Amino acid sequence: MDFFREFFSAKNLHWQILVALILACVVSLVATKDTAFYGVLLTDVFDFFGDLFVAALKMIVVPLILAAVIVGVANMAGQDSFGRIGAKTVGFYVLTGFIAIFTGLLLVNILQPGNMQPDQAQALVASIEGTEESTKMQGRIADAQADTGVDDTLSLVEIIKRAIPPNILVAASNERNLLAIIFFGAVFGFFMSRLQGDARQTMNNVWNGVYDVMIMVTMWIMRFAPIGVFALVSKVLIMSGLAIFQVLFWFFLTVFLALVLHFFVWLPLLLWFVGNVNPVTYYSKVVKAQLTAFSTASSAATLPVTIKSAEDAGVPKRITSFVLPLGATVNMDGTALYECVVVIFIAQIYAATTGADFGIGQQLAVVLLALLTSIGVAGIPSASLVAIAIILPAVGLPAEWLAIILAVDRILDMCRTSTNVTSDLCITAMVASSEGEDLEEIRRPGSAPQSTEAA
């Protein structure tokens, strides 16, 4: 009895989520899309509980981001470190993004999952043209466009315009445009730091109070995480079936290996050598955020858990409250990697059916477009479909062929979202370390806090 009481305590939440993932895999082996209880489909039951969990997390995203950014920027601006931390954060975002994209580019050119016989390629294309899968793909892209506010004319200028909201109340009414909330919060926090006397102290107390309340609400919601994770993953695995082990096996393997390489090799190496952080220790402390990201497939919905996990690992609030909300919006390593692999994969199929080669110049264009579009889409499920639909025609490939990868997209979406969130967490630790924060719980053995005197 004591064992079960101990196991179901809040401190063992990550083990509870792991058990939920294992149970979801077991259920997917014995249940099908048509499995029902008392006339209700099992997938509908899972959908109900999964949606409740994700909705609860999304409920607190906007107030948490606004409070976190205001508090973080106010603290940094008061210490004259705002510009320095901002520059480091953006620099790390670009660095890890390019590393992720080039990892995907390297593996897709080595494994060449789309390099097949012409008759096989033609049969694959014919299998999706005008089919239900193609219709589903168009519907998912349309849904993602509606959720993100992004259309097929996305550009850097458009991203910047979307970051400045004409009406902050409208922007705060949903999570579609987190960039606008971050921008307003940064401006508000900066000028709040310029207040004097009691006014400044009052505003600090108010927004710190809002932030602390949102964190407490997050911890309450996370007590239901095992149920939500079980429902979300069970439905995905039941609906996917064995499709991933058929014609798209090599594509799935390429993306998965590239994500694993970025997740378990490049990011830990950056933590060790750049951040003086022990990656094994740090990963063990943020595993709840990684598992939540995997189950929800949403960086934005995971953000409350991401912030709490980083702070539990010893990263100070003044760093997490600025770097993580921004990262959940613009730092999408896994998404950028996926976009690159998908486009090159479709280019390889296109070459097999038409004989038209996809040269190095076009591949480099894909690299730049993948980085730009991964910044421009929000951290919600399937948002990358919008970005890929933008890239394909830009490099001369048919956008409708995106339906080819639809069968495995949801599972890979879960994997790349976990990579996105892990990258945010790693960058947060590296920025904190570079700012001279002690990070005693996760520091690499034998290293000392870095000095910021030269910065």
XYZ file of N, CA, C and O in Angstrom, residues 73-169:
388
model
N 11.486 40.334 -18.516
C 12.053 41.528 -19.142
C 12.252 42.631 -18.111
O 13.270 43.341 -18.131
N 11.307 42.773 -17.183
C 11.446 43.803 -16.139
C 12.692 43.539 -15.296
O 13.435 44.467 -14.963
N 12.933 42.297 -14.961
C 14.118 41.954 -14.170
C 15.402 42.193 -14.956
O 16.388 42.716 -14.430
N 15.397 41.799 -16.242
C 16.606 41.968 -17.058
C 16.859 43.436 -17.369
O 18.003 43.892 -17.343
N 15.804 44.168 -17.692
C 15.972 45.579 -18.029
C 16.493 46.351 -16.829
O 17.301 47.276 -16.963
N 16.049 45.961 -15.637
C 16.525 46.615 -14.439
C 17.993 46.353 -14.159
O 18.655 47.106 -13.461
N 18.529 45.273 -14.724
C 19.936 44.931 -14.526
C 20.778 45.206 -15.775
O 21.907 44.747 -15.883
N 20.194 45.876 -16.749
C 20.887 46.220 -17.999
C 21.399 44.982 -18.740
O 22.432 45.025 -19.410
N 20.683 43.859 -18.622
C 21.123 42.633 -19.292
C 20.162 42.186 -20.385
O 20.343 41.140 -20.982
N 19.142 43.001 -20.646
C 18.114 42.612 -21.606
C 18.686 42.374 -22.998
O 18.464 41.340 -23.619
N 19.449 43.349 -23.486
C 20.012 43.225 -24.834
C 20.976 42.067 -24.954
O 20.973 41.344 -25.953
N 21.800 41.867 -23.925
C 22.791 40.788 -23.969
C 22.117 39.421 -23.979
O 22.458 38.553 -24.784
N 21.140 39.224 -23.105
C 20.448 37.936 -23.044
C 19.636 37.705 -24.309
O 19.589 36.591 -24.844
N 19.007 38.764 -24.819
C 18.246 38.630 -26.060
C 19.123 38.217 -27.226
O 18.754 37.335 -28.021
N 20.300 38.825 -27.330
C 21.221 38.490 -28.422
C 21.718 37.048 -28.302
O 21.789 36.317 -29.302
N 22.044 36.622 -27.095
C 22.484 35.232 -26.895
C 21.370 34.254 -27.254
O 21.615 33.219 -27.905
N 20.158 34.567 -26.834
C 19.028 33.680 -27.085
C 18.792 33.500 -28.575
O 18.682 32.364 -29.073
N 18.724 34.594 -29.308
C 18.501 34.517 -30.755
C 19.656 33.798 -31.439
O 19.457 32.979 -32.345
N 20.882 34.074 -30.993
C 22.041 33.411 -31.578
C 21.988 31.903 -31.403
O 22.257 31.140 -32.346
N 21.608 31.432 -30.220
C 21.491 29.995 -29.972
C 20.336 29.391 -30.772
O 20.439 28.252 -31.250
N 19.243 30.147 -30.917
C 18.123 29.656 -31.713
C 18.561 29.379 -33.147
O 18.255 28.326 -33.731
N 19.260 30.332 -33.732
C 19.717 30.178 -35.125
C 20.721 29.033 -35.231
O 20.655 28.219 -36.165
N 21.636 28.949 -34.275
C 22.654 27.896 -34.302
C 22.026 26.508 -34.247
O 22.321 25.651 -35.101
N 21.171 26.263 -33.262
C 20.568 24.933 -33.141
C 19.629 24.635 -34.302
O 19.503 23.481 -34.723
N 18.969 25.671 -34.834
C 18.100 25.469 -35.984
C 18.865 24.986 -37.204
O 18.457 24.033 -37.875
N 19.998 25.634 -37.490
C 20.814 25.212 -38.635
C 21.405 23.824 -38.414
O 21.482 23.012 -39.341
N 21.825 23.522 -37.187
C 22.351 22.184 -36.906
C 21.284 21.131 -37.171
O 21.555 20.085 -37.784
N 20.061 21.388 -36.725
C 18.963 20.443 -36.939
C 18.665 20.252 -38.419
O 18.516 19.116 -38.897
N 18.590 21.351 -39.159
C 18.265 21.261 -40.588
C 19.342 20.513 -41.351
O 19.047 19.634 -42.184
N 20.604 20.820 -41.084
C 21.683 20.140 -41.794
C 21.776 18.664 -41.394
O 22.196 17.830 -42.191
N 21.374 18.329 -40.168
C 21.304 16.919 -39.775
C 20.270 16.188 -40.622
O 20.525 15.094 -41.137
N 19.094 16.795 -40.757
C 18.068 16.198 -41.612
C 18.508 16.111 -43.064
O 18.282 15.098 -43.732
N 19.154 17.184 -43.544
C 19.621 17.206 -44.934
C 20.652 16.102 -45.187
O 20.624 15.425 -46.227
N 21.551 15.904 -44.233
C 22.584 14.879 -44.373
C 21.970 13.480 -44.420
O 22.284 12.679 -45.316
N 21.075 13.181 -43.482
C 20.515 11.826 -43.418
C 19.597 11.524 -44.592
O 19.583 10.400 -45.098
N 18.816 12.508 -45.035
C 17.907 12.233 -46.157
C 18.681 12.025 -47.457
O 18.240 11.297 -48.346
N 19.877 12.616 -47.554
C 20.709 12.375 -48.730
C 21.490 11.070 -48.628
O 21.825 10.463 -49.643
N 21.775 10.623 -47.402
C 22.470 9.348 -47.227
C 21.513 8.172 -47.400
O 21.777 7.233 -48.165
N 20.377 8.206 -46.712
C 19.422 7.094 -46.756
C 18.530 7.132 -47.989
O 18.034 6.080 -48.428
N 18.278 8.339 -48.535
C 17.474 8.523 -49.743
C 16.175 7.703 -49.718
O 15.988 6.791 -50.528
N 15.286 8.016 -48.775
C 14.042 7.237 -48.670
C 13.124 7.359 -49.878
O 12.289 6.486 -50.112
N 13.261 8.443 -50.657
C 12.407 8.618 -51.830
C 13.028 8.126 -53.121
O 12.419 8.246 -54.192
N 14.237 7.573 -53.047
C 14.917 7.059 -54.242
C 14.424 5.648 -54.527
O 14.902 4.676 -53.952
N 13.452 5.525 -55.395
C 12.841 4.234 -55.701
C 12.700 4.064 -57.208
O 12.974 4.991 -57.984
N 12.292 2.890 -57.610
C 12.090 2.622 -59.030
C 10.960 3.500 -59.574
O 9.997 3.791 -58.852
N 11.069 3.941 -60.848
C 10.039 4.827 -61.410
C 8.623 4.281 -61.290
O 7.691 5.039 -60.979
N 8.448 2.974 -61.522
C 7.101 2.418 -61.442
C 6.567 2.441 -60.005
O 5.381 2.685 -59.773
N 7.472 2.234 -59.019
C 7.062 2.309 -57.621
C 6.673 3.736 -57.247
O 5.675 3.966 -56.548
N 7.472 4.704 -57.699
C 7.187 6.106 -57.397
C 5.868 6.544 -58.025
O 5.050 7.228 -57.384
N 5.635 6.140 -59.251
C 4.396 6.503 -59.930
C 3.187 5.875 -59.246
O 2.131 6.500 -59.112
N 3.347 4.624 -58.784
C 2.249 3.959 -58.081
C 1.953 4.660 -56.751
O 0.790 4.812 -56.356
N 3.004 5.116 -56.066
C 2.826 5.813 -54.791
C 2.099 7.126 -55.003
O 1.177 7.470 -54.261
N 2.495 7.869 -56.033
C 1.834 9.146 -56.326
C 0.381 8.920 -56.727
O -0.529 9.632 -56.280
N 0.155 7.902 -57.557
C -1.204 7.612 -58.009
C -2.106 7.206 -56.848
O -3.319 7.445 -56.872
N -1.508 6.612 -55.824
C -2.302 6.119 -54.694
C -2.882 7.242 -53.850
O -3.813 7.005 -53.072
N -2.349 8.457 -53.974
C -2.850 9.554 -53.129
C -3.579 10.631 -53.935
O -4.216 11.501 -53.353
N -3.459 10.625 -55.240
C -4.096 11.661 -56.051
C -5.606 11.469 -56.074
O -6.113 10.436 -56.510
N -6.326 12.461 -55.575
C -7.780 12.415 -55.569
C -8.369 11.446 -54.566
O -9.546 11.115 -54.639
N -7.574 10.976 -53.612
C -8.051 10.005 -52.635
C -8.494 10.697 -51.354
O -8.345 11.901 -51.168
N -9.014 9.882 -50.435
C -9.440 10.403 -49.142
C -8.257 10.972 -48.363
O -8.396 11.959 -47.649
N -7.070 10.324 -48.530
C -5.882 10.814 -47.828
C -5.526 12.230 -48.278
O -5.153 13.080 -47.483
N -5.637 12.461 -49.599
C -5.334 13.786 -50.129
C -6.319 14.821 -49.589
O -5.942 15.940 -49.233
N -7.589 14.430 -49.514
C -8.607 15.329 -48.974
C -8.342 15.638 -47.503
O -8.476 16.781 -47.056
N -7.949 14.599 -46.752
C -7.617 14.802 -45.335
C -6.455 15.770 -45.182
O -6.441 16.622 -44.295
N -5.451 15.606 -46.052
C -4.282 16.466 -45.975
C -4.670 17.920 -46.183
O -4.244 18.810 -45.443
N -5.510 18.181 -47.202
C -5.945 19.548 -47.470
C -6.721 20.112 -46.279
O -6.566 21.286 -45.911
N -7.533 19.257 -45.655
C -8.295 19.695 -44.498
C -7.411 20.021 -43.311
O -7.631 21.013 -42.612
N -6.364 19.200 -43.089
C -5.466 19.448 -41.969
C -4.648 20.716 -42.190
O -4.383 21.460 -41.250
N -4.253 20.958 -43.435
C -3.528 22.194 -43.736
C -4.434 23.405 -43.502
O -4.022 24.405 -42.914
N -5.681 23.299 -43.946
C -6.626 24.401 -43.748
C -6.870 24.653 -42.266
O -6.924 25.806 -41.820
N -6.993 23.575 -41.481
C -7.193 23.727 -40.038
C -5.990 24.387 -39.394
O -6.119 25.258 -38.523
N -4.794 23.945 -39.798
C -3.575 24.521 -39.224
C -3.429 25.985 -39.611
O -2.977 26.807 -38.815
N -3.818 26.321 -40.850
C -3.774 27.722 -41.268
C -4.711 28.568 -40.423
O -4.376 29.684 -40.008
N -5.888 28.024 -40.128
C -6.849 28.757 -39.314
C -6.345 28.945 -37.890
O -6.513 29.999 -37.282
N -5.693 27.902 -37.361
C -5.192 27.964 -35.985
C -3.990 28.889 -35.848
O -3.785 29.513 -34.811
N -3.153 28.947 -36.886
C -1.925 29.741 -36.792
C -2.070 31.139 -37.366
O -1.264 32.014 -37.076
N -3.084 31.339 -38.216
C -3.198 32.618 -38.897
C -2.170 32.774 -39.991
O -1.898 33.887 -40.441
N -1.583 31.671 -40.445
C -0.552 31.706 -41.483
C -1.150 31.209 -42.776
O -1.852 30.207 -42.803
N -0.867 31.890 -43.881
C -1.333 31.415 -45.182
C -0.134 31.153 -46.071
O 1.004 31.163 -45.631
N -0.393 30.910 -47.346
C 0.687 30.524 -48.246
C 1.496 31.704 -48.758
O 2.303 31.558 -49.665
N 1.330 32.872 -48.171
C 2.143 34.024 -48.564
C 3.087 34.442 -47.434
O 3.519 35.579 -47.385
N 3.369 33.499 -46.531
C 4.217 33.802 -45.384
C 5.571 34.335 -45.820
O 6.211 33.795 -46.692
N 6.013 35.410 -45.195
C 7.327 35.968 -45.464
C 7.866 36.560 -44.173
O 7.156 36.677 -43.181
N 9.139 36.935 -44.188
C 9.745 37.529 -43.002
C 9.029 38.816 -42.632
O 8.800 39.099 -41.444
N 8.656 39.605 -43.638
C 7.933 40.853 -43.370
C 6.600 40.557 -42.696
O 6.193 41.234 -41.737
N 5.916 39.510 -43.165
C 4.625 39.150 -42.586
C 4.776 38.691 -41.140
O 3.942 39.000 -40.289
N 5.847 37.948 -40.845
C 6.095 37.499 -39.476
C 6.265 38.694 -38.548
O 5.714 38.740 -37.445
N 7.051 39.680 -39.007
C 7.292 40.874 -38.190
C 5.984 41.635 -37.972
O 5.699 42.114 -36.863
N 5.171 41.754 -39.027
C 3.895 42.454 -38.903
C 2.977 41.756 -37.903
O 2.287 42.415 -37.120
N 2.982 40.432 -37.907
C 2.134 39.679 -36.990
C 2.594 39.824 -35.542
O 1.830 39.583 -34.613
N 3.860 40.194 -35.336
C 4.397 40.316 -33.988
C 3.912 41.577 -33.284
O 4.010 41.677 -32.065
N 3.397 42.544 -34.046
C 2.915 43.799 -33.452
C 1.395 43.830 -33.575
O 0.849 44.086 -34.650
N 0.682 43.552 -32.492
C -0.781 43.414 -32.575
C -1.488 44.766 -32.611
O -1.168 45.659 -31.817
N -2.439 44.943 -33.501
C -3.212 46.185 -33.494
C -4.140 46.265 -32.283
O -4.539 47.350 -31.866
N -4.487 45.095 -31.731
C -5.354 45.049 -30.554
C -4.872 43.911 -29.655
O -5.065 42.745 -29.974
N -4.252 44.257 -28.538
C -3.663 43.238 -27.670
C -4.735 42.355 -27.044
O -4.503 41.171 -26.768
N -5.938 42.886 -26.822
C -7.003 42.080 -26.237
C -7.446 40.985 -27.192
O -7.729 39.859 -26.770
